[in-house]
Short mmCIF file of C-alpha atoms in Angstrom, two decimals:
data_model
loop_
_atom_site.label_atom_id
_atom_site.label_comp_id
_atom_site.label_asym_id
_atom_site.label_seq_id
_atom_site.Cartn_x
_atom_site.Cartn_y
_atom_site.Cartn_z
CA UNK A 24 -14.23 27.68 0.39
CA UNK A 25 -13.40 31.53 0.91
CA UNK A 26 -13.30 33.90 -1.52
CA UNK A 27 -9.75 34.10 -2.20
CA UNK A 28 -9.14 30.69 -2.36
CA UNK A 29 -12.03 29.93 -4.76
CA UNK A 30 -10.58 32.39 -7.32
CA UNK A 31 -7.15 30.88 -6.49
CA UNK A 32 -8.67 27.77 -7.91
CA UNK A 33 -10.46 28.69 -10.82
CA UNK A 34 -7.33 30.16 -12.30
CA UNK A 35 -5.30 27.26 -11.56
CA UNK A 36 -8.14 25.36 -13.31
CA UNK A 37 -7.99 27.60 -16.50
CA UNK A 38 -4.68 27.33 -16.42
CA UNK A 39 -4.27 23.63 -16.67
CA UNK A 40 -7.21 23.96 -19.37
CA UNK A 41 -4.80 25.95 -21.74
CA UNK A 42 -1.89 23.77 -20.88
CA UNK A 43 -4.06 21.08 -22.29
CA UNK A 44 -4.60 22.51 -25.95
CA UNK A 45 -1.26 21.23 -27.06
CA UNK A 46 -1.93 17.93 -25.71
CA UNK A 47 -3.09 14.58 -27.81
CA UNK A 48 -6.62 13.14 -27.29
CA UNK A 49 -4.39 9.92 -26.07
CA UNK A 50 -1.85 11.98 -23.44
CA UNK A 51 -5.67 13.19 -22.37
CA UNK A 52 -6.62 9.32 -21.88
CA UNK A 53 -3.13 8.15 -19.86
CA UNK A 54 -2.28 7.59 -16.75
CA UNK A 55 -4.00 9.68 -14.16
CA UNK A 56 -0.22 10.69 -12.01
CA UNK A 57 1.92 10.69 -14.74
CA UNK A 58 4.61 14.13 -13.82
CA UNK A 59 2.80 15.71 -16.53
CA UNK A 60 0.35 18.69 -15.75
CA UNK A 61 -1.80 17.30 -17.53
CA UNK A 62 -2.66 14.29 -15.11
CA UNK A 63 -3.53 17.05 -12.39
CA UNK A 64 -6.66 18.26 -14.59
CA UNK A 65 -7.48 14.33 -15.35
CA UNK A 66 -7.44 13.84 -11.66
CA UNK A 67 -9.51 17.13 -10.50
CA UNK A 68 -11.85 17.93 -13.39
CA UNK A 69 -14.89 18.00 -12.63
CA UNK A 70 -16.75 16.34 -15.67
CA UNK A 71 -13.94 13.41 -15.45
CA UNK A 72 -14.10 10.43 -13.57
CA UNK A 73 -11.44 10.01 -10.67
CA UNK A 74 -9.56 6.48 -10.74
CA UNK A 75 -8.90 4.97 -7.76
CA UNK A 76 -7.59 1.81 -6.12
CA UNK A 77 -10.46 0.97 -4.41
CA UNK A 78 -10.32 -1.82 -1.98
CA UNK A 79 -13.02 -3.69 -0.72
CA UNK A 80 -14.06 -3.61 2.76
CA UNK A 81 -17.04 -6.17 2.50
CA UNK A 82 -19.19 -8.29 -0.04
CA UNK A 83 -19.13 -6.20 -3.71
CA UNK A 84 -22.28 -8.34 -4.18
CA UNK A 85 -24.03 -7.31 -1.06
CA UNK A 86 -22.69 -3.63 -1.08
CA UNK A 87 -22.54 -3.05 -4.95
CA UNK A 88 -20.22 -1.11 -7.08
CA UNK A 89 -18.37 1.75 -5.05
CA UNK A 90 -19.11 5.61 -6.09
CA UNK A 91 -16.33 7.73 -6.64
CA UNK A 92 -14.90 10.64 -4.99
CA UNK A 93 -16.20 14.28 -5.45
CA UNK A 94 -14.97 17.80 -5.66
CA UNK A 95 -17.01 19.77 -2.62
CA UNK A 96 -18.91 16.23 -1.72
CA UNK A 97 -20.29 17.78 1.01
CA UNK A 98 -21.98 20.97 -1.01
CA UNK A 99 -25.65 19.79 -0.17
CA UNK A 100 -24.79 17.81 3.29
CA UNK A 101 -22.36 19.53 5.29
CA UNK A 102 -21.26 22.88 3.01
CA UNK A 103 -19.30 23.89 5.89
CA UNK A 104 -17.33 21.20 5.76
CA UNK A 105 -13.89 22.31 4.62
CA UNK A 106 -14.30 25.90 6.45
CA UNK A 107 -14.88 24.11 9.79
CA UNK A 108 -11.66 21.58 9.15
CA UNK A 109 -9.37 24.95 8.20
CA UNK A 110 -10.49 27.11 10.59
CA UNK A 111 -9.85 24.56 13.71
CA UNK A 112 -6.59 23.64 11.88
CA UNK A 113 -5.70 27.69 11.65
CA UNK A 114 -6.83 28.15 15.55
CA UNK A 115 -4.96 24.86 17.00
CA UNK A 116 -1.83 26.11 15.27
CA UNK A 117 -2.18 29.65 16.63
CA UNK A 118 -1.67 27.78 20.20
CA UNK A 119 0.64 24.78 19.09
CA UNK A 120 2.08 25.68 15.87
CA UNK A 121 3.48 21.89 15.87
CA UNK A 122 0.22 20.92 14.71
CA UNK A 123 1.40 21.21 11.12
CA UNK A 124 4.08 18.37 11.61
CA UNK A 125 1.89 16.36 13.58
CA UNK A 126 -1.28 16.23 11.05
CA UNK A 127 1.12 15.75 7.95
CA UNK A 128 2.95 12.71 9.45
CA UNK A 129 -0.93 11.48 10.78
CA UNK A 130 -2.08 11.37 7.09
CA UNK A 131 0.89 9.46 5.63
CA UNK A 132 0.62 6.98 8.29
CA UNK A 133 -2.97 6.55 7.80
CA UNK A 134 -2.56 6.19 3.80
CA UNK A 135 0.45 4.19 3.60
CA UNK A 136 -1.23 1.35 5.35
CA UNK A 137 -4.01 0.06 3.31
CA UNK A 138 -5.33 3.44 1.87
CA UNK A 139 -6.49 6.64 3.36
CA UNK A 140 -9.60 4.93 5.39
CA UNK A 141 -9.07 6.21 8.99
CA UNK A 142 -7.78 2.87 10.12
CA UNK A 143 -5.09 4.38 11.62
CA UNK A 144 -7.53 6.13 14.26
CA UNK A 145 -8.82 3.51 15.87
CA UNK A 146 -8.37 2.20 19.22
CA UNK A 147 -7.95 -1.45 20.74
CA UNK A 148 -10.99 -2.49 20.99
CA UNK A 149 -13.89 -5.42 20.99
CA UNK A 150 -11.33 -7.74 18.46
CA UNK A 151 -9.49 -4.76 16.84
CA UNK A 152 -5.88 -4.22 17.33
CA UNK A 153 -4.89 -0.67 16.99
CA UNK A 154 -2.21 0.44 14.51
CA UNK A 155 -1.61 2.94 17.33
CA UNK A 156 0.16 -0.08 18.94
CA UNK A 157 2.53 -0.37 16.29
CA UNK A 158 6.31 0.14 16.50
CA UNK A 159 6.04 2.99 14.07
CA UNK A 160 3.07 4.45 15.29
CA UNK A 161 3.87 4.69 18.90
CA UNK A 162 4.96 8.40 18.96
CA UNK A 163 2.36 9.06 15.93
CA UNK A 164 0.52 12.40 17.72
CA UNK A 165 -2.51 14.70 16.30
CA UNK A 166 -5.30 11.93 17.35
CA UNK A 167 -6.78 14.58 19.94
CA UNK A 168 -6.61 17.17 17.28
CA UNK A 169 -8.90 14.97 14.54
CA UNK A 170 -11.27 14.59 17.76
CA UNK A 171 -11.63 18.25 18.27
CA UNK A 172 -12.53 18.74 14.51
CA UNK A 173 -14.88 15.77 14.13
CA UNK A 174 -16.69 17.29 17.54
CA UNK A 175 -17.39 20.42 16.05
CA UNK A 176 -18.26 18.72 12.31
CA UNK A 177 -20.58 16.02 14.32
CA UNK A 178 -22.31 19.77 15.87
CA UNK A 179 -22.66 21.35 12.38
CA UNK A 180 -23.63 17.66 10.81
CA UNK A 181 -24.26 14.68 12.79
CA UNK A 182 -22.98 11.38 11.28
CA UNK A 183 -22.24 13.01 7.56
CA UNK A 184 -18.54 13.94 7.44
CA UNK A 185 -15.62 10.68 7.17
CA UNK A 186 -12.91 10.59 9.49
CA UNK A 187 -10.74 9.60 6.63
CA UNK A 188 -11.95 12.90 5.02
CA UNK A 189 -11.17 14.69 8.18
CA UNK A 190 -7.81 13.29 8.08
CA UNK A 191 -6.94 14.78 4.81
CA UNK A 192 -8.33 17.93 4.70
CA UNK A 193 -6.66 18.50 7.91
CA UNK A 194 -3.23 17.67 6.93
CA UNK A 195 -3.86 19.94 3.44
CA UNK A 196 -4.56 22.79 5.69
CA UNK A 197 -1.15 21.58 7.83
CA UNK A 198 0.58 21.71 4.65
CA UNK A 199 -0.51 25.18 3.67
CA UNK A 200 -0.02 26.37 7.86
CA UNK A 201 3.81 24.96 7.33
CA UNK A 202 4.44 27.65 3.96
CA UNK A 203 3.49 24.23 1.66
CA UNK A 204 1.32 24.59 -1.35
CA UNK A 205 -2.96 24.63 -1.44
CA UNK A 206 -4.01 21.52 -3.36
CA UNK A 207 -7.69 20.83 -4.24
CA UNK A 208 -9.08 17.59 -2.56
CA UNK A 209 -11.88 15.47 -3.43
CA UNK A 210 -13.60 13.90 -1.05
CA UNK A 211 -16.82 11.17 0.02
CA UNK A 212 -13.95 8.73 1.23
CA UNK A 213 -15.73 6.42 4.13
CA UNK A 214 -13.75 4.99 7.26
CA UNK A 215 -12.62 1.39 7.37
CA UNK A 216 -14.17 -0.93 10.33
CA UNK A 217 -10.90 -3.06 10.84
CA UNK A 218 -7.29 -2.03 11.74
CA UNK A 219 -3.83 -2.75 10.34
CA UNK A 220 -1.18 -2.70 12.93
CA UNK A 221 1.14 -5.96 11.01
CA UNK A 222 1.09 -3.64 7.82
CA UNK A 223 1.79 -0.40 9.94
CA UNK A 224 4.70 -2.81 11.73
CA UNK A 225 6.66 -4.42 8.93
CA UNK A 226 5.34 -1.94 5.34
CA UNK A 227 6.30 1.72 7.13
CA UNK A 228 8.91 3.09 5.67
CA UNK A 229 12.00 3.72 8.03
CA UNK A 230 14.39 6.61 8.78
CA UNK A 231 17.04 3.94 8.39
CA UNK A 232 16.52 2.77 4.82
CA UNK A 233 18.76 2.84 2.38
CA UNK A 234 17.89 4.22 -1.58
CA UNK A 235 16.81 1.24 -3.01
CA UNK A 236 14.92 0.46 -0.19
CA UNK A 237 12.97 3.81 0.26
CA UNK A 238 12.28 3.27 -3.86
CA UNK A 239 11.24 0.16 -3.48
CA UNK A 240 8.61 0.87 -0.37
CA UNK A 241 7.11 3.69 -2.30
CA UNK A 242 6.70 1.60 -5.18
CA UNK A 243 4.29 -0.79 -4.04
CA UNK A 244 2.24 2.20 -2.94
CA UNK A 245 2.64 3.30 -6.73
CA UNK A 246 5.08 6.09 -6.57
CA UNK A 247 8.20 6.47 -8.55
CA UNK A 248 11.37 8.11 -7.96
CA UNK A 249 10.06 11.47 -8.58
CA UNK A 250 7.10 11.37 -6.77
CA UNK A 251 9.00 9.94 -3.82
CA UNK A 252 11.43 12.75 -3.81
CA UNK A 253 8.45 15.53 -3.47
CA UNK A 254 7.23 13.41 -0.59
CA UNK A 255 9.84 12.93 1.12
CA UNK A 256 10.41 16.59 1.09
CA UNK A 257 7.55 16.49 3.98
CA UNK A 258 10.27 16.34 6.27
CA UNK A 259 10.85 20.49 6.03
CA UNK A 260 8.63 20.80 9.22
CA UNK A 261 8.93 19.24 12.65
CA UNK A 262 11.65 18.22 14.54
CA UNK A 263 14.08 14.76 14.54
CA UNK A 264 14.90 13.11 17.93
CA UNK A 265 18.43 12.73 18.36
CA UNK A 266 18.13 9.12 18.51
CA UNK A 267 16.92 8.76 15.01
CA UNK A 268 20.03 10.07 13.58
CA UNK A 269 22.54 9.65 16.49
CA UNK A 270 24.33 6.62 14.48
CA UNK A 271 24.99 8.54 11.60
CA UNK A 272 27.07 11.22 14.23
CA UNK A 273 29.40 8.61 16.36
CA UNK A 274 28.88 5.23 15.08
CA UNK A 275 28.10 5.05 11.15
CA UNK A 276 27.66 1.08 10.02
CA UNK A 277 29.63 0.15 13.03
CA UNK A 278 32.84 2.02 12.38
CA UNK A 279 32.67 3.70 15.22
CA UNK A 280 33.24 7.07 12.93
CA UNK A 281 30.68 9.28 11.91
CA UNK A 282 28.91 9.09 8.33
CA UNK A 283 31.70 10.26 5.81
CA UNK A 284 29.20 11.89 3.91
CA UNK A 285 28.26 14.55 6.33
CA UNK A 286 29.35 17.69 6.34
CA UNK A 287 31.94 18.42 8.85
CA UNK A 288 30.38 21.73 10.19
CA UNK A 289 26.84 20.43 9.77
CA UNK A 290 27.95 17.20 11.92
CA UNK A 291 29.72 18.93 15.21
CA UNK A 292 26.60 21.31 14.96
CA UNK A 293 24.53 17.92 15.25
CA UNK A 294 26.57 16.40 17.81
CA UNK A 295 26.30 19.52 19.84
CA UNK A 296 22.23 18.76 20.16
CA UNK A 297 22.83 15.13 20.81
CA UNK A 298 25.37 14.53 22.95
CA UNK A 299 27.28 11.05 22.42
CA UNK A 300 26.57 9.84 26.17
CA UNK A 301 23.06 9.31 24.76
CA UNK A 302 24.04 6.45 22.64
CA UNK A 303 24.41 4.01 25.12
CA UNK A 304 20.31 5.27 25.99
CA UNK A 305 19.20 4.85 22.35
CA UNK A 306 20.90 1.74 21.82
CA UNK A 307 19.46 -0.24 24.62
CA UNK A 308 16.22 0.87 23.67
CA UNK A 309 13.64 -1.01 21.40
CA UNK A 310 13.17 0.12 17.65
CA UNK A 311 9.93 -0.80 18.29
CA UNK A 312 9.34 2.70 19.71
CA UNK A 313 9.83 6.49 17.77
CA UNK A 314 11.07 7.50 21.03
CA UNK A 315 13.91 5.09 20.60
CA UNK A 316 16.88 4.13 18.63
CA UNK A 317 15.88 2.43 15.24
CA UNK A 318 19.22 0.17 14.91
CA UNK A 319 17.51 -1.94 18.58
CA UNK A 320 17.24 -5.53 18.45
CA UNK A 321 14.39 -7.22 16.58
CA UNK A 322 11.13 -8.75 17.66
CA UNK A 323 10.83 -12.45 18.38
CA UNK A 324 9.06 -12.92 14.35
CA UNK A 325 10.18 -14.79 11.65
CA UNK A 326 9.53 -11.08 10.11
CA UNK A 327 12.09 -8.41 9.41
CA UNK A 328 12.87 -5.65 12.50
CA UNK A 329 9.94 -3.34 11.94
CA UNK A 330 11.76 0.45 12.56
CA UNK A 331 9.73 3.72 12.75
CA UNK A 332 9.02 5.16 9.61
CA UNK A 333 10.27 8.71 8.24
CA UNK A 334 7.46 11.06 9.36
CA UNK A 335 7.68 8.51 13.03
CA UNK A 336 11.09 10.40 13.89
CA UNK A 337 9.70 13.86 13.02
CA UNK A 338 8.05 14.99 16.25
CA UNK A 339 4.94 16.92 16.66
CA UNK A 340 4.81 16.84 20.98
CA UNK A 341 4.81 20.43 22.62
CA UNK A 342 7.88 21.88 22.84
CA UNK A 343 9.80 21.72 25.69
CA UNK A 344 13.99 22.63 27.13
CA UNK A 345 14.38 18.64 26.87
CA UNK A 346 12.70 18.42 23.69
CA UNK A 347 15.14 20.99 22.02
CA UNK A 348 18.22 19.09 23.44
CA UNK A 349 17.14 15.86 22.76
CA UNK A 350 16.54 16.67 19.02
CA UNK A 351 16.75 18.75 15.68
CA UNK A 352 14.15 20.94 13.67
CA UNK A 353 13.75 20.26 10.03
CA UNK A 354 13.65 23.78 9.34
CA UNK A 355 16.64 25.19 11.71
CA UNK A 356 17.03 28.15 9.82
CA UNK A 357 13.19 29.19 10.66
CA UNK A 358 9.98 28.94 9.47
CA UNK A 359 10.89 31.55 6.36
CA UNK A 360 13.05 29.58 5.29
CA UNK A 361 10.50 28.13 2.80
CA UNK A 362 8.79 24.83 2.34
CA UNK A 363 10.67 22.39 0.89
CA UNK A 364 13.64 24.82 -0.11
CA UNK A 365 15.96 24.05 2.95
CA UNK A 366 15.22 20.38 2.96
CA UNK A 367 16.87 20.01 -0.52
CA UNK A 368 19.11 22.17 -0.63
CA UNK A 369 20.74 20.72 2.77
CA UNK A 370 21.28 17.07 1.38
CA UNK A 371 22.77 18.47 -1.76
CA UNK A 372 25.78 19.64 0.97
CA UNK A 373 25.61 16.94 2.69
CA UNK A 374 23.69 18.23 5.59
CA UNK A 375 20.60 15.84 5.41
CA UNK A 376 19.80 14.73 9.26
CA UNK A 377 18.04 11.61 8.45
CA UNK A 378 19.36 8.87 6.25
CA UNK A 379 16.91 7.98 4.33
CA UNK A 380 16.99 11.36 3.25
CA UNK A 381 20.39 12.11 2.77
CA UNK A 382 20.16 8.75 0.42
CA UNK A 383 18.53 10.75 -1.93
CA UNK A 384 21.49 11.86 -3.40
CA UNK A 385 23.07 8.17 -3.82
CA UNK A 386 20.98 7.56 -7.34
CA UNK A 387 21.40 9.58 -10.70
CA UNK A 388 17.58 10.43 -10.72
CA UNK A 389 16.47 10.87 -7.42
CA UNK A 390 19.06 13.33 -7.19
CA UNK A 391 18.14 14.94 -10.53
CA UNK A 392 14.68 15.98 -8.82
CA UNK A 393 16.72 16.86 -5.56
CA UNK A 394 18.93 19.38 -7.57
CA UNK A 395 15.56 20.37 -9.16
CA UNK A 396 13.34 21.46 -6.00
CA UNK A 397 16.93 23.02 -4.45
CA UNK A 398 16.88 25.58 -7.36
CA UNK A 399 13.12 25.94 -8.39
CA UNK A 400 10.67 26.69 -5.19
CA UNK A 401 7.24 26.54 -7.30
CA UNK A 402 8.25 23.29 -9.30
CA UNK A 403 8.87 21.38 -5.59
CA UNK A 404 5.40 23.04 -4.53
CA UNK A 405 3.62 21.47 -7.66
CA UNK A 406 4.99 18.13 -7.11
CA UNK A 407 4.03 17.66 -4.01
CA UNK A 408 0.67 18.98 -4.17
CA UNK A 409 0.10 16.61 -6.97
CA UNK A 410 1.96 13.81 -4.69
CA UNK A 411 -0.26 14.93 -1.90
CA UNK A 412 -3.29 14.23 -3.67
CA UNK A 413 -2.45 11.03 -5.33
CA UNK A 414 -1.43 9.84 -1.41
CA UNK A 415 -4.87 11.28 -0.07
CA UNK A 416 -6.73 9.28 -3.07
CA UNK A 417 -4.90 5.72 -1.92
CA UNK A 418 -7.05 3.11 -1.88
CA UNK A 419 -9.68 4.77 -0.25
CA UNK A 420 -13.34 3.37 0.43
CA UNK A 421 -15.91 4.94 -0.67
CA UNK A 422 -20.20 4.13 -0.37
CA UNK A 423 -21.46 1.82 -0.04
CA UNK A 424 -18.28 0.61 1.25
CA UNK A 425 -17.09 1.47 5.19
CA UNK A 426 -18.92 4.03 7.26
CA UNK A 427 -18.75 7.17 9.06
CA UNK A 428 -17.68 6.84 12.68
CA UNK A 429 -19.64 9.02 14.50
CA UNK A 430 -16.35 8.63 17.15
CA UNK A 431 -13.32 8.59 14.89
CA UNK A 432 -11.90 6.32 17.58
CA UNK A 433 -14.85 3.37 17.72
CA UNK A 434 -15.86 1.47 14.76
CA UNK A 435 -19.82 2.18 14.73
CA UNK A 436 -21.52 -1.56 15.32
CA UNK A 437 -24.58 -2.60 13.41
CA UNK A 438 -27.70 -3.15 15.85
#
């Protein structure tokens, strides 16, 4: 950690510390998350234990209880650790400043599905089917950027640094690149062996859901309606393919009208990236693919139409001419705009491009916290870091549990 940012964290330490005088010895002992500051210090304390949801990835008999994360895990094994992940992040982005998107939507995608473990790496191989192969997952970019990382981590310290670790330290840095807030991270999470591509199919959220859907998808990850709403505000960076949003601009629900909510202005400007003679193209393509329209026809499964998730329509590829008239950037007024700012502030007039998002504004609370991060920059910013860090703590495995690919791509097999 530089200079600058290690100072940066030792006031925002002290200041939590003060913030915690007025606070009961029981508010001390609650939930870890809670929207209170004071969960942030339980969680990243030093002399406090860190709870987690620790699944099992083995025989707890054979393997033993799991050890808990760490602030600067690496200090004695790899104390380069977190400089090598921000300065490849800082020089990718200087030649493909899409990184940012790319690495953010690469963590939730990896965390959402059984815990931040990697799985979400791996490739089809010797039994495993890849979650790459998932509907959702299909346009899912950034896998060449975690290789370049681990390449030069596996130089500085052979077989000692996680993928999973890579995987959120990298986005963190994304987050920062993108105008986002610097949350601190522990770390000693180990990769998983085994991939999840039903989960990533069918659990993902999707671009298409309504409210009580998106509410209800977060919640069995363990977020509530507050927490979801600093999440979802992810969406500032990247860009949306037209087809992800094209129903909302010709044929809303089937009515062959556009979505009444949208505002009028903010809808020809839409409909003047995506022209409508690319609905016929979406439509006839499979939801099974980001690259396609989500409303497609279903999979032969007695299981619901899996659709891409969110962060699946929010594209990270190189830009291109076709690229830019095939779709819309999340932050069209510029990267100034701020993180998280323009995001809010465009579904409280009606000018949210997804659904899902623009569904924040259909319930009382969720659009209480959308009318709060509109008006108040820093309170956004310290929401999502703290959502940030309670997704990059998700059910993660830790040693003796997993292991630490030496290719983030192979599992490593036991001789």
């Amino acid at each position: 950690m530089d200079f600058s940012r290690k100072i940066g964290f030792l006031v925002f330490v002290l200041c939590l510390l003060i913030s915690l005088k007025n606070q009961n010895a029981e508010t001390k002992r609650g939930s870890q998350y809670s929207p209170e500051i004071s969960s942030i210090f339980t969680a990243w304390s030093p002399s406090l234990p860190v709870f987690l949801s620790t699944k099992v990835d083995g025989n707890p008999e054979k393997f033993g209880d799991p050890q808990p994360l760490k602030y600067d895990y690496y200090r004695i094994s790899c104390p380069r650790t977190e400089h090598i992940v921000r300065s490849a992040v800082r020089r990718l982005y200087d030649v493909r400043p899409n990184v940012s998107a790319a690495l953010l939507r690469l963590v939730f995608h990896d965390c959402f599905v059984e815990g931040c473990d990697a799985s979400v790496l791996l490739d089809g191989a010797d039994g495993i089917e890849s979650e790459k192969e998932s509907p959702p997952n299909e346009s899912l970019k950034g896998y060449d950027l975690i290789d370049i990382i681990k390449s030069e981590l596996e130089e500085a310290c052979p077989g000692v640094v996680s993928c999973a670790d890579i995987v959120v330290l990298a986005a963190r840095e994304s987050v920062v690149l993108a105008g986002g807030p610097f949350y601190p991270l522990y770390t000693g999470r180990r990769d998983s062996n085994v991939s999840y591509p039903e989960i990533a199919t069918y659990e993902l959220p999707s671009p298409q859901d309504d409210l009580p859907k998106t509410i209800t998808s977060f919640a069995s990850r363990g977020f509530d309606e507050r927490e979801t709403v600093s999440l979802l505000g992810a969406h500032s960076t990247g860009m949306i393919h037209c087809k992800f949003f094209l129903n909302r601009l010709y044929n809303f629900d089937g009515t062959d009208e556009p979505d009444p909510t949208m505002d009028i202005e903010f809808l020809n400007l839409l409909r003047s990236k995506c022209n409508n003679s690319h609905r016929s193209t979406s439509s006839s393509s499979s939801s099974s693919s980001p690259t396609s329209a989500p409303s497609a026809s279903p999979l032969k499964s007695p299981l619901p139409s899996p659709t891409p998730s969110p962060t699946s329509s929010v594209d990270s590829s190189p830009p291109t001419s076709h690229n830019q008239e095939m779709g819309m950037k999340m932050d069209y007024e510029g990267p100034g705009s701020g993180f998280g700012m323009l995001y809010y502030r465009s579904l409280l007039q009606g000018k949210g491009i997804l659904y899902v998002d623009q569904q924040l504004t259909a319930g009382e609370e969720t659009e209480t916290w959308v009318r709060a991060y509109a008006s108040d920059v820093l309170l956004f910013q310290r929401d999502f870091a703290l959502a940030m860090m309670k997704l990059s703590d998700y059910r993660v495995l830790t040693a003796p549990m997993g292991q630490v690919r030496v290719n983030c791509r192979k599992v490593v097999r036991e001789r």
